[in-house]
PDB file of C-alpha atoms and ligand atoms in Angstrom:
ATOM      1  CA  MET A  30      94.241 159.411 116.638  1.00 47.00           C
ATOM      2  CA  ILE A  31      94.154 160.883 113.101  1.00 51.00           C
ATOM      3  CA  TYR A  32      97.189 162.972 112.155  1.00 49.00           C
ATOM      4  CA  THR A  33      96.828 165.802 109.690  1.00 53.00           C
ATOM      5  CA  ASP A  34      99.576 167.115 107.405  1.00 54.00           C
ATOM      6  CA  THR A  35     100.220 170.063 109.712  1.00 50.00           C
ATOM      7  CA  ASP A  36     101.011 167.944 112.760  1.00 52.00           C
ATOM      8  CA  HIS A  37     102.716 165.125 110.850  1.00 53.00           C
ATOM      9  CA  GLU A  38     106.191 165.720 112.334  1.00 52.00           C
ATOM     10  CA  PRO A  39     106.587 163.572 115.447  1.00 49.00           C
ATOM     11  CA  GLU A  40     106.855 165.349 118.789  1.00 50.00           C
ATOM     12  CA  LYS A  41     110.291 164.517 120.150  1.00 49.00           C
ATOM     13  CA  SER A  42     109.246 164.329 123.796  1.00 56.00           C
ATOM     14  CA  ALA A  43     108.129 160.727 123.148  1.00 86.00           C
ATOM     15  CA  GLY A  44     109.915 158.025 121.225  1.00 96.00           C
ATOM     16  CA  MET A  45     108.288 156.248 118.346  1.00 97.00           C
ATOM     17  CA  LEU A  46     108.358 153.033 116.367  1.00 98.00           C
ATOM     18  CA  TYR A  47     109.774 153.004 112.834  1.00 98.00           C
ATOM     19  CA  LEU A  48     108.818 149.974 110.763  1.00 98.00           C
ATOM     20  CA  CYS A  49     111.755 149.617 108.387  1.00 98.00           C
ATOM     21  CA  ALA A  50     111.462 147.560 105.202  1.00 98.00           C
ATOM     22  CA  THR A  51     114.731 145.817 104.373  1.00 97.00           C
ATOM     23  CA  PRO A  52     115.917 143.985 101.221  1.00 97.00           C
ATOM     24  CA  ILE A  53     114.465 140.571 100.372  1.00 97.00           C
ATOM     25  CA  GLY A  54     117.691 139.598  98.636  1.00 95.00           C
ATOM     26  CA  ASN A  55     119.459 142.443  96.908  1.00 95.00           C
ATOM     27  CA  LEU A  56     121.109 144.726  99.485  1.00 93.00           C
ATOM     28  CA  SER A  57     120.986 147.698  97.102  1.00 94.00           C
ATOM     29  CA  ASP A  58     117.201 147.753  97.493  1.00 96.00           C
ATOM     30  CA  ILE A  59     117.425 149.470 100.876  1.00 96.00           C
ATOM     31  CA  THR A  60     116.023 153.017 100.831  1.00 97.00           C
ATOM     32  CA  ASP A  61     117.845 156.167 101.970  1.00 97.00           C
ATOM     33  CA  ARG A  62     115.146 156.787 104.574  1.00 97.00           C
ATOM     34  CA  VAL A  63     115.645 153.346 106.106  1.00 97.00           C
ATOM     35  CA  LYS A  64     119.432 153.852 106.193  1.00 97.00           C
ATOM     36  CA  GLU A  65     119.008 157.223 107.946  1.00 97.00           C
ATOM     37  CA  THR A  66     116.518 155.784 110.415  1.00 97.00           C
ATOM     38  CA  LEU A  67     118.737 152.810 111.266  1.00 97.00           C
ATOM     39  CA  LYS A  68     121.626 155.242 111.809  1.00 96.00           C
ATOM     40  CA  ASN A  69     119.626 157.491 114.129  1.00 96.00           C
ATOM     41  CA  ALA A  70     117.487 154.988 116.058  1.00 97.00           C
ATOM     42  CA  ASP A  71     118.281 154.495 119.752  1.00 96.00           C
ATOM     43  CA  ILE A  72     117.478 150.795 119.458  1.00 97.00           C
ATOM     44  CA  ILE A  73     117.152 148.470 116.494  1.00 98.00           C
ATOM     45  CA  ALA A  74     114.848 145.530 117.147  1.00 98.00           C
ATOM     46  CA  ALA A  75     115.600 142.679 114.753  1.00 97.00           C
ATOM     47  CA  GLU A  76     113.917 139.339 114.047  1.00 96.00           C
ATOM     48  CA  ASP A  77     117.293 137.739 113.393  1.00 95.00           C
ATOM     49  CA  THR A  78     120.097 139.792 114.924  1.00 95.00           C
ATOM     50  CA  ARG A  79     122.826 137.959 112.963  1.00 94.00           C
ATOM     51  CA  ASN A  80     121.114 138.737 109.679  1.00 92.00           C
ATOM     52  CA  THR A  81     120.585 142.372 110.603  1.00 95.00           C
ATOM     53  CA  LEU A  82     124.159 142.690 111.829  1.00 94.00           C
ATOM     54  CA  LYS A  83     125.317 141.690 108.338  1.00 93.00           C
ATOM     55  CA  LEU A  84     123.103 144.400 106.856  1.00 94.00           C
ATOM     56  CA  LEU A  85     124.339 147.004 109.348  1.00 95.00           C
ATOM     57  CA  ASN A  86     127.968 146.077 108.675  1.00 94.00           C
ATOM     58  CA  HIS A  87     127.290 146.408 104.950  1.00 93.00           C
ATOM     59  CA  LEU A  88     125.889 149.906 105.620  1.00 94.00           C
ATOM     60  CA  GLY A  89     128.655 150.786 108.078  1.00 94.00           C
ATOM     61  CA  ILE A  90     126.158 151.408 110.884  1.00 95.00           C
ATOM     62  CA  LYS A  91     126.894 150.660 114.543  1.00 92.00           C
ATOM     63  CA  ALA A  92     123.829 150.326 116.717  1.00 90.00           C
ATOM     64  CA  GLN A  93     122.319 148.729 119.774  1.00 87.00           C
ATOM     65  CA  LEU A  94     120.549 145.568 118.558  1.00 95.00           C
ATOM     66  CA  VAL A  95     117.923 143.608 120.471  1.00 97.00           C
ATOM     67  CA  SER A  96     116.119 140.506 119.304  1.00 97.00           C
ATOM     68  CA  TYR A  97     112.400 140.588 118.578  1.00 98.00           C
ATOM     69  CA  HIS A  98     111.008 137.368 117.176  1.00 96.00           C
ATOM     70  CA  GLU A  99     108.113 134.920 117.179  1.00 95.00           C
ATOM     71  CA  HIS A 100     109.061 133.437 120.570  1.00 96.00           C
ATOM     72  CA  ASN A 101     109.609 136.648 122.568  1.00 97.00           C
ATOM     73  CA  LYS A 102     107.366 139.074 120.675  1.00 97.00           C
ATOM     74  CA  TYR A 103     104.853 139.862 123.477  1.00 97.00           C
ATOM     75  CA  ASP A 104     107.387 140.399 126.301  1.00 97.00           C
ATOM     76  CA  ARG A 105     109.882 142.169 124.087  1.00 97.00           C
ATOM     77  CA  ALA A 106     107.199 144.409 122.563  1.00 98.00           C
ATOM     78  CA  ALA A 107     106.190 145.491 126.099  1.00 97.00           C
ATOM     79  CA  GLU A 108     109.820 146.218 127.056  1.00 97.00           C
ATOM     80  CA  LEU A 109     110.378 148.215 123.878  1.00 97.00           C
ATOM     81  CA  ALA A 110     107.111 150.118 124.369  1.00 97.00           C
ATOM     82  CA  ASP A 111     108.321 151.116 127.891  1.00 96.00           C
ATOM     83  CA  LYS A 112     111.498 152.486 126.304  1.00 96.00           C
ATOM     84  CA  MET A 113     109.569 154.393 123.636  1.00 97.00           C
ATOM     85  CA  GLU A 114     107.379 155.939 126.346  1.00 96.00           C
ATOM     86  CA  LYS A 115     110.599 157.138 127.986  1.00 95.00           C
ATOM     87  CA  GLY A 116     111.603 158.887 124.748  1.00 96.00           C
ATOM     88  CA  LEU A 117     113.722 156.340 122.860  1.00 97.00           C
ATOM     89  CA  ASP A 118     113.185 155.703 119.145  1.00 97.00           C
ATOM     90  CA  VAL A 119     112.949 152.080 118.053  1.00 98.00           C
ATOM     91  CA  ALA A 120     113.531 150.871 114.484  1.00 98.00           C
ATOM     92  CA  LEU A 121     112.043 147.464 113.749  1.00 98.00           C
ATOM     93  CA  VAL A 122     113.472 145.247 111.043  1.00 97.00           C
ATOM     94  CA  THR A 123     112.242 141.744 110.405  1.00 94.00           C
ATOM     95  CA  ASP A 124     114.056 138.988 108.578  1.00 90.00           C
ATOM     96  CA  ALA A 125     113.501 140.499 105.187  1.00 93.00           C
ATOM     97  CA  GLY A 126     110.954 142.753 103.578  1.00 97.00           C
ATOM     98  CA  THR A 127     108.240 144.789 105.226  1.00 98.00           C
ATOM     99  CA  PRO A 128     107.613 144.296 108.966  1.00 97.00           C
ATOM    100  CA  GLY A 129     104.134 143.026 109.761  1.00 96.00           C
ATOM    101  CA  ILE A 130     103.705 141.058 106.534  1.00 97.00           C
ATOM    102  CA  SER A 131     103.731 137.384 107.601  1.00 95.00           C
ATOM    103  CA  ASP A 132     106.175 138.084 110.415  1.00 94.00           C
ATOM    104  CA  PRO A 133     105.978 139.144 114.104  1.00 95.00           C
ATOM    105  CA  GLY A 134     105.870 142.888 113.281  1.00 95.00           C
ATOM    106  CA  GLU A 135     102.144 143.323 113.859  1.00 95.00           C
ATOM    107  CA  VAL A 136     102.313 142.579 117.602  1.00 97.00           C
ATOM    108  CA  ILE A 137     104.520 145.528 118.534  1.00 97.00           C
ATOM    109  CA  THR A 138     102.657 147.809 116.122  1.00 97.00           C
ATOM    110  CA  LYS A 139      99.327 147.055 117.793  1.00 97.00           C
ATOM    111  CA  MET A 140     100.858 147.475 121.247  1.00 97.00           C
ATOM    112  CA  CYS A 141     102.146 150.925 120.273  1.00 97.00           C
ATOM    113  CA  TYR A 142      98.666 151.995 119.143  1.00 96.00           C
ATOM    114  CA  ASP A 143      97.151 150.608 122.352  1.00 96.00           C
ATOM    115  CA  ARG A 144      99.620 152.628 124.415  1.00 96.00           C
ATOM    116  CA  GLY A 145      99.374 155.835 122.372  1.00 96.00           C
ATOM    117  CA  ILE A 146     102.911 155.522 120.933  1.00 97.00           C
ATOM    118  CA  ARG A 147     103.344 156.835 117.407  1.00 96.00           C
ATOM    119  CA  VAL A 148     104.227 154.442 114.625  1.00 97.00           C
ATOM    120  CA  THR A 149     105.396 155.121 111.117  1.00 97.00           C
ATOM    121  CA  SER A 150     106.214 152.812 108.242  1.00 98.00           C
ATOM    122  CA  LEU A 151     109.156 153.278 105.894  1.00 98.00           C
ATOM    123  CA  PRO A 152     108.064 151.465 102.743  1.00 97.00           C
ATOM    124  CA  GLY A 153     110.384 149.298 100.702  1.00 98.00           C
ATOM    125  CA  PRO A 154     110.842 145.702  99.561  1.00 98.00           C
ATOM    126  CA  CYS A 155     108.064 143.196 100.097  1.00 98.00           C
ATOM    127  CA  ALA A 156     108.012 139.724  98.514  1.00 98.00           C
ATOM    128  CA  LEU A 157     104.243 139.814  97.983  1.00 98.00           C
ATOM    129  CA  VAL A 158     104.256 143.009  95.916  1.00 98.00           C
ATOM    130  CA  THR A 159     107.448 142.100  94.035  1.00 98.00           C
ATOM    131  CA  ALA A 160     106.029 138.708  93.025  1.00 98.00           C
ATOM    132  CA  LEU A 161     102.608 140.026  92.102  1.00 98.00           C
ATOM    133  CA  SER A 162     103.990 142.767  89.875  1.00 98.00           C
ATOM    134  CA  LEU A 163     106.318 140.285  88.185  1.00 98.00           C
ATOM    135  CA  SER A 164     103.751 137.518  87.744  1.00 98.00           C
ATOM    136  CA  GLY A 165     101.927 138.830  84.697  1.00 97.00           C
ATOM    137  CA  LEU A 166      98.687 137.621  86.300  1.00 98.00           C
ATOM    138  CA  PRO A 167      95.806 140.016  87.042  1.00 97.00           C
ATOM    139  CA  ALA A 168      96.959 142.293  89.871  1.00 97.00           C
ATOM    140  CA  ARG A 169      94.025 144.720  90.060  1.00 96.00           C
ATOM    141  CA  ARG A 170      92.343 142.614  92.730  1.00 97.00           C
ATOM    142  CA  PHE A 171      94.177 140.014  94.786  1.00 98.00           C
ATOM    143  CA  VAL A 172      93.993 138.139  98.054  1.00 98.00           C
ATOM    144  CA  PHE A 173      97.085 137.570 100.185  1.00 98.00           C
ATOM    145  CA  GLU A 174      97.044 134.351 102.215  1.00 97.00           C
ATOM    146  CA  GLY A 175     100.635 134.491 103.504  1.00 97.00           C
ATOM    147  CA  PHE A 176     101.622 130.998 104.656  1.00 97.00           C
ATOM    148  CA  LEU A 177      98.820 128.421 104.551  1.00 97.00           C
ATOM    149  CA  PRO A 178      98.006 127.209 108.082  1.00 96.00           C
ATOM    150  CA  GLY A 179      99.961 124.202 109.357  1.00 93.00           C
ATOM    151  CA  ASP A 180      96.950 122.788 111.185  1.00 94.00           C
ATOM    152  CA  ARG A 181      95.295 120.199 108.897  1.00 91.00           C
ATOM    153  CA  LYS A 182      91.669 121.225 109.495  1.00 94.00           C
ATOM    154  CA  GLU A 183      92.319 124.939 109.284  1.00 95.00           C
ATOM    155  CA  ARG A 184      94.380 124.454 106.126  1.00 95.00           C
ATOM    156  CA  HIS A 185      91.569 122.472 104.524  1.00 93.00           C
ATOM    157  CA  ARG A 186      89.090 125.233 105.423  1.00 95.00           C
ATOM    158  CA  VAL A 187      91.310 127.944 103.898  1.00 96.00           C
ATOM    159  CA  LEU A 188      91.875 125.912 100.719  1.00 95.00           C
ATOM    160  CA  GLU A 189      88.131 125.292 100.363  1.00 94.00           C
ATOM    161  CA  ASP A 190      87.504 129.050 100.720  1.00 94.00           C
ATOM    162  CA  LEU A 191      90.061 129.706  97.981  1.00 96.00           C
ATOM    163  CA  ARG A 192      88.275 127.344  95.580  1.00 93.00           C
ATOM    164  CA  SER A 193      85.688 129.967  94.675  1.00 92.00           C
ATOM    165  CA  GLU A 194      88.042 132.951  94.900  1.00 95.00           C
ATOM    166  CA  ILE A 195      87.841 135.175  91.818  1.00 95.00           C
ATOM    167  CA  ARG A 196      90.745 137.416  92.807  1.00 97.00           C
ATOM    168  CA  THR A 197      94.383 136.483  92.161  1.00 98.00           C
ATOM    169  CA  ILE A 198      95.739 134.458  95.094  1.00 98.00           C
ATOM    170  CA  VAL A 199      99.159 135.103  96.657  1.00 98.00           C
ATOM    171  CA  ILE A 200     100.764 132.479  98.917  1.00 98.00           C
ATOM    172  CA  TYR A 201     104.137 132.411 100.677  1.00 98.00           C
ATOM    173  CA  GLU A 202     105.854 129.048 100.894  1.00 97.00           C
ATOM    174  CA  SER A 203     109.096 127.628 102.218  1.00 96.00           C
ATOM    175  CA  PRO A 204     111.071 125.115 100.131  1.00 97.00           C
ATOM    176  CA  HIS A 205     110.337 122.291 102.638  1.00 96.00           C
ATOM    177  CA  HIS A 206     106.580 122.469 102.101  1.00 96.00           C
ATOM    178  CA  LEU A 207     106.394 123.500  98.446  1.00 97.00           C
ATOM    179  CA  LYS A 208     105.755 120.032  96.986  1.00 97.00           C
ATOM    180  CA  LYS A 209     102.901 119.275  99.369  1.00 96.00           C
ATOM    181  CA  THR A 210     101.338 122.708  98.901  1.00 97.00           C
ATOM    182  CA  LEU A 211     101.449 122.487  95.089  1.00 97.00           C
ATOM    183  CA  SER A 212      99.738 119.104  95.045  1.00 96.00           C
ATOM    184  CA  GLU A 213      97.055 120.262  97.496  1.00 96.00           C
ATOM    185  CA  LEU A 214      96.441 123.425  95.480  1.00 97.00           C
ATOM    186  CA  LEU A 215      96.088 121.383  92.302  1.00 96.00           C
ATOM    187  CA  GLU A 216      93.687 118.991  93.980  1.00 95.00           C
ATOM    188  CA  VAL A 217      91.420 121.674  95.463  1.00 94.00           C
ATOM    189  CA  LEU A 218      91.641 124.557  92.968  1.00 94.00           C
ATOM    190  CA  GLY A 219      92.070 122.563  89.767  1.00 93.00           C
ATOM    191  CA  ASP A 220      94.618 123.214  87.044  1.00 95.00           C
ATOM    192  CA  ARG A 221      94.970 126.997  87.339  1.00 96.00           C
ATOM    193  CA  GLU A 222      97.412 129.345  85.650  1.00 97.00           C
ATOM    194  CA  THR A 223     100.156 130.177  88.113  1.00 98.00           C
ATOM    195  CA  ALA A 224     103.452 132.007  88.483  1.00 98.00           C
ATOM    196  CA  ILE A 225     106.045 130.343  90.708  1.00 98.00           C
ATOM    197  CA  CYS A 226     108.238 133.268  91.820  1.00 98.00           C
ATOM    198  CA  ARG A 227     111.525 132.191  93.322  1.00 98.00           C
ATOM    199  CA  GLU A 228     114.540 133.931  94.864  1.00 98.00           C
ATOM    200  CA  LEU A 229     113.238 137.388  94.006  1.00 98.00           C
ATOM    201  CA  THR A 230     115.857 140.127  93.592  1.00 98.00           C
ATOM    202  CA  LYS A 231     118.605 137.505  94.029  1.00 97.00           C
ATOM    203  CA  LYS A 232     121.100 136.029  91.573  1.00 96.00           C
ATOM    204  CA  PHE A 233     118.901 133.030  90.729  1.00 96.00           C
ATOM    205  CA  GLU A 234     115.586 134.893  90.536  1.00 98.00           C
ATOM    206  CA  SER A 235     113.071 133.033  88.393  1.00 97.00           C
ATOM    207  CA  VAL A 236     109.408 133.267  87.474  1.00 98.00           C
ATOM    208  CA  GLU A 237     107.827 130.131  86.033  1.00 97.00           C
ATOM    209  CA  ARG A 238     104.514 130.924  84.379  1.00 98.00           C
ATOM    210  CA  VAL A 239     102.939 127.473  84.196  1.00 98.00           C
ATOM    211  CA  ARG A 240      99.810 125.543  85.109  1.00 97.00           C
ATOM    212  CA  LEU A 241      99.571 124.071  88.601  1.00 97.00           C
ATOM    213  CA  SER A 242      99.747 120.560  87.113  1.00 97.00           C
ATOM    214  CA  GLU A 243     103.076 121.384  85.401  1.00 97.00           C
ATOM    215  CA  ALA A 244     104.532 122.847  88.587  1.00 97.00           C
ATOM    216  CA  ASP A 245     103.328 119.837  90.583  1.00 97.00           C
ATOM    217  CA  GLU A 246     104.860 117.459  88.040  1.00 96.00           C
ATOM    218  CA  TYR A 247     108.156 119.365  87.907  1.00 96.00           C
ATOM    219  CA  TYR A 248     108.682 119.408  91.654  1.00 96.00           C
ATOM    220  CA  LYS A 249     108.000 115.676  91.934  1.00 93.00           C
ATOM    221  CA  ASP A 250     111.471 115.208  90.390  1.00 92.00           C
ATOM    222  CA  HIS A 251     113.224 118.388  91.532  1.00 94.00           C
ATOM    223  CA  ASP A 252     113.929 119.524  95.056  1.00 95.00           C
ATOM    224  CA  PRO A 253     112.746 123.071  95.724  1.00 96.00           C
ATOM    225  CA  ARG A 254     115.499 125.502  96.673  1.00 95.00           C
ATOM    226  CA  GLY A 255     115.266 129.051  97.967  1.00 96.00           C
ATOM    227  CA  GLU A 256     112.258 131.189  98.804  1.00 97.00           C
ATOM    228  CA  TYR A 257     108.965 131.080  96.969  1.00 98.00           C
ATOM    229  CA  VAL A 258     105.878 133.146  96.350  1.00 98.00           C
ATOM    230  CA  LEU A 259     103.029 131.431  94.496  1.00 98.00           C
ATOM    231  CA  ILE A 260     100.672 133.566  92.448  1.00 98.00           C
ATOM    232  CA  ILE A 261      97.555 131.753  91.297  1.00 98.00           C
ATOM    233  CA  LYS A 262      94.881 133.003  88.955  1.00 97.00           C
ATOM    234  CA  GLY A 263      91.406 133.278  90.469  1.00 96.00           C
ATOM    235  CA  LEU A 264      88.296 131.763  88.888  1.00 93.00           C
ATOM    236  CA  SER A 265      86.627 133.764  86.126  1.00 88.00           C
ATOM    237  CA  ARG A 266      83.039 134.882  86.891  1.00 86.00           C
ATOM    238  CA  GLU A 267      81.797 132.405  84.254  1.00 86.00           C
ATOM    239  CA  GLN A 268      83.692 129.520  85.885  1.00 85.00           C
ATOM    240  CA  LEU A 269      82.335 130.569  89.269  1.00 85.00           C
ATOM    241  CA  GLU A 270      78.756 130.580  87.970  1.00 83.00           C
ATOM    242  CA  LYS A 271      79.304 127.131  86.432  1.00 82.00           C
ATOM    243  CA  GLU A 272      80.749 125.759  89.689  1.00 81.00           C
ATOM    244  CA  LYS A 273      77.866 127.189  91.679  1.00 80.00           C
ATOM    245  CA  ALA A 274      75.337 125.733  89.232  1.00 79.00           C
ATOM    246  CA  ALA A 275      77.039 122.327  89.484  1.00 79.00           C
ATOM    247  CA  ASP A 276      76.954 122.548  93.302  1.00 81.00           C
ATOM    248  CA  PHE A 277      73.245 123.443  93.259  1.00 85.00           C
ATOM    249  CA  LEU A 278      72.405 120.529  90.993  1.00 85.00           C
ATOM    250  CA  ASP A 279      74.045 118.199  93.523  1.00 86.00           C
ATOM    251  CA  MET A 280      71.648 119.476  96.201  1.00 89.00           C
ATOM    252  CA  GLY A 281      68.106 118.391  96.963  1.00 91.00           C
ATOM    253  CA  ILE A 282      65.515 121.085  96.226  1.00 94.00           C
ATOM    254  CA  ASN A 283      64.803 121.766  99.937  1.00 93.00           C
ATOM    255  CA  GLU A 284      68.520 122.072 100.626  1.00 92.00           C
ATOM    256  CA  HIS A 285      68.828 124.508  97.734  1.00 91.00           C
ATOM    257  CA  MET A 286      65.889 126.580  99.088  1.00 92.00           C
ATOM    258  CA  ALA A 287      67.580 126.630 102.510  1.00 91.00           C
ATOM    259  CA  VAL A 288      70.674 128.306 100.989  1.00 87.00           C
ATOM    260  CA  TYR A 289      68.515 131.425 100.490  1.00 90.00           C
ATOM    261  CA  GLU A 290      65.941 131.076 103.287  1.00 90.00           C
ATOM    262  CA  ASP A 291      68.736 130.749 105.852  1.00 87.00           C
ATOM    263  CA  GLN A 292      69.901 134.182 104.730  1.00 87.00           C
ATOM    264  CA  GLY A 293      66.471 135.603 105.648  1.00 87.00           C
ATOM    265  CA  ILE A 294      65.164 135.664 102.065  1.00 89.00           C
ATOM    266  CA  ASP A 295      61.410 134.942 101.972  1.00 92.00           C
ATOM    267  CA  HIS A 296      60.000 131.732 100.502  1.00 93.00           C
ATOM    268  CA  LYS A 297      58.630 133.298  97.303  1.00 93.00           C
ATOM    269  CA  GLU A 298      61.838 135.146  96.508  1.00 92.00           C
ATOM    270  CA  ALA A 299      63.929 132.031  97.340  1.00 92.00           C
ATOM    271  CA  MET A 300      61.827 130.018  94.847  1.00 95.00           C
ATOM    272  CA  LYS A 301      62.571 132.627  92.179  1.00 94.00           C
ATOM    273  CA  MET A 302      66.312 132.413  92.880  1.00 92.00           C
ATOM    274  CA  VAL A 303      66.339 128.615  92.940  1.00 92.00           C
ATOM    275  CA  ALA A 304      64.481 128.545  89.613  1.00 92.00           C
ATOM    276  CA  LYS A 305      67.088 130.882  88.103  1.00 89.00           C
ATOM    277  CA  ASP A 306      70.034 128.829  89.472  1.00 87.00           C
ATOM    278  CA  ARG A 307      68.592 125.646  87.940  1.00 89.00           C
ATOM    279  CA  GLY A 308      67.365 127.180  84.713  1.00 88.00           C
ATOM    280  CA  ILE A 309      63.786 125.983  85.365  1.00 91.00           C
ATOM    281  CA  SER A 310      60.429 127.683  86.031  1.00 93.00           C
ATOM    282  CA  ARG A 311      59.026 128.545  89.474  1.00 93.00           C
ATOM    283  CA  ARG A 312      56.177 126.134  88.808  1.00 93.00           C
ATOM    284  CA  GLU A 313      58.761 123.341  88.370  1.00 93.00           C
ATOM    285  CA  VAL A 314      60.472 124.321  91.637  1.00 94.00           C
ATOM    286  CA  TYR A 315      57.095 124.177  93.366  1.00 94.00           C
ATOM    287  CA  GLN A 316      56.454 120.726  91.916  1.00 93.00           C
ATOM    288  CA  MET A 317      59.929 119.478  92.946  1.00 94.00           C
ATOM    289  CA  LEU A 318      59.346 120.712  96.502  1.00 94.00           C
ATOM    290  CA  LEU A 319      56.057 118.813  96.637  1.00 92.00           C
ATOM    291  CA  ASP A 320      57.649 115.671  95.174  1.00 91.00           C
ATOM    292  CA  GLU A 321      60.577 115.768  97.597  1.00 89.00           C
ATOM    293  CA  THR A 322      58.241 116.200 100.576  1.00 84.00           C
ATOM    294  CA  ASN A 323      56.028 113.334  99.358  1.00 86.00           C
ATOM    295  CA  ASP A 324      59.091 111.114  98.808  1.00 85.00           C
ATOM    296  CA  LYS A 325      60.193 111.741 102.388  1.00 80.00           C
ATOM    297  CA  ARG A 326      56.730 110.875 103.749  1.00 78.00           C
ATOM    298  CA  SER A 327      56.428 107.611 101.818  1.00 75.00           C
TER     299      SER A 327
HETATM  300  N1  SAM B  15     107.933 140.388 105.643  1.00 79.77           N
HETATM  301  C1  SAM B  15     108.321 139.701 104.438  1.00 79.77           C
HETATM  302  C2  SAM B  15     107.814 140.467 103.219  1.00 79.77           C
HETATM  303  O1  SAM B  15     107.597 141.676 103.326  1.00 79.77           O
HETATM  304  O2  SAM B  15     107.657 139.880 102.147  1.00 79.77           O
HETATM  305  C3  SAM B  15     107.892 138.252 104.430  1.00 79.77           C
HETATM  306  C4  SAM B  15     108.395 137.444 105.570  1.00 79.77           C
HETATM  307  S1  SAM B  15     107.933 135.782 105.529  1.00 79.77           S
HETATM  308  C5  SAM B  15     108.512 135.270 107.121  1.00 79.77           C
HETATM  309  C6  SAM B  15     109.117 135.011 104.506  1.00 79.77           C
HETATM  310  C7  SAM B  15     108.507 134.495 103.180  1.00 79.77           C
HETATM  311  O3  SAM B  15     108.453 135.556 102.233  1.00 79.77           O
HETATM  312  C8  SAM B  15     109.326 133.417 102.518  1.00 79.77           C
HETATM  313  O4  SAM B  15     109.030 132.122 103.029  1.00 79.77           O
HETATM  314  C9  SAM B  15     108.896 133.542 101.066  1.00 79.77           C
HETATM  315  O5  SAM B  15     107.651 132.913 100.857  1.00 79.77           O
HETATM  316  C10 SAM B  15     108.716 135.061 100.949  1.00 79.77           C
HETATM  317  N2  SAM B  15     109.981 135.665 100.488  1.00 79.77           N
HETATM  318  C11 SAM B  15     110.806 136.464 101.185  1.00 79.77           C
HETATM  319  N3  SAM B  15     111.848 136.829 100.424  1.00 79.77           N
HETATM  320  C12 SAM B  15     111.678 136.248  99.215  1.00 79.77           C
HETATM  321  C13 SAM B  15     112.412 136.234  97.987  1.00 79.77           C
HETATM  322  N4  SAM B  15     113.558 136.898  97.872  1.00 79.77           N
HETATM  323  N5  SAM B  15     111.912 135.523  96.959  1.00 79.77           N
HETATM  324  C14 SAM B  15     110.764 134.854  97.070  1.00 79.77           C
HETATM  325  N6  SAM B  15     110.043 134.826  98.194  1.00 79.77           N
HETATM  326  C15 SAM B  15     110.475 135.510  99.244  1.00 79.77           C
END
């Protein structure tokens, strides 16, 4: 359903879900709207109830808290949706930052849409945006990976995809996996410019603007502490073209033709593109195709 400005106010016959962004370190970063919503909600669903209790105590708010986390998110989302259908308002807070960003928030949000329950988001702190704005790296276009997958194959696939990424890359990482992730990033992406953003909005906030090799070297001798966001510069268009050209030169001429023909591009056009990639004439491509076919036959 699309809401217009005129019907933006929620109808009070049904309850709704309020996605409440909470501080990622500095408690003063909470917004007035979030405070009001937490005060007025019938139920507060929290990823870590102990953490949220501390926040509520700090704000002087007493409320009914229920847990909503990775291991109960489907069942609990259904229970909370039942309550919202009966008219109760639910405020969702995750561990820190904006619900739905690399945390279980998206499950209950989707369920609300599926069941016709209204959802609104109260914007506020988010580690991704805080780090990106602080990084000094190009922020006009970026790609957010969240946590890299734990599964070895899937992780390798994601890292390979990132190799040719021209947008700035944003990755969340825990201190336990930082060393491994930095060395893998260096190996696959090469020695990129990076900003290691740590403990944002907290007392020991730091942003190290270094190359991946320097970060990798540093953390060989120092144990990571606290929470991290890694911002990595994407490839420039020129670097991308060079990488592609190098990849093409590693291919046989038929394999190179297949790159385009498999996309439905006709033979003549594919020859033109292959010639351009290799900086040679179409006649030379034609000759190479003949030679490669003859080599295979002999
Ligand atoms: N929903 C949150 C948000 O809006 O940013 C992210 C939740 S995710 C489970 C937690 C990760 O966010 C951490 O492992 C870290 O990578 C990043 N993070 C959260 N708070 C941070 C902080 N104060 N400084 C640096 N990174 C932080």
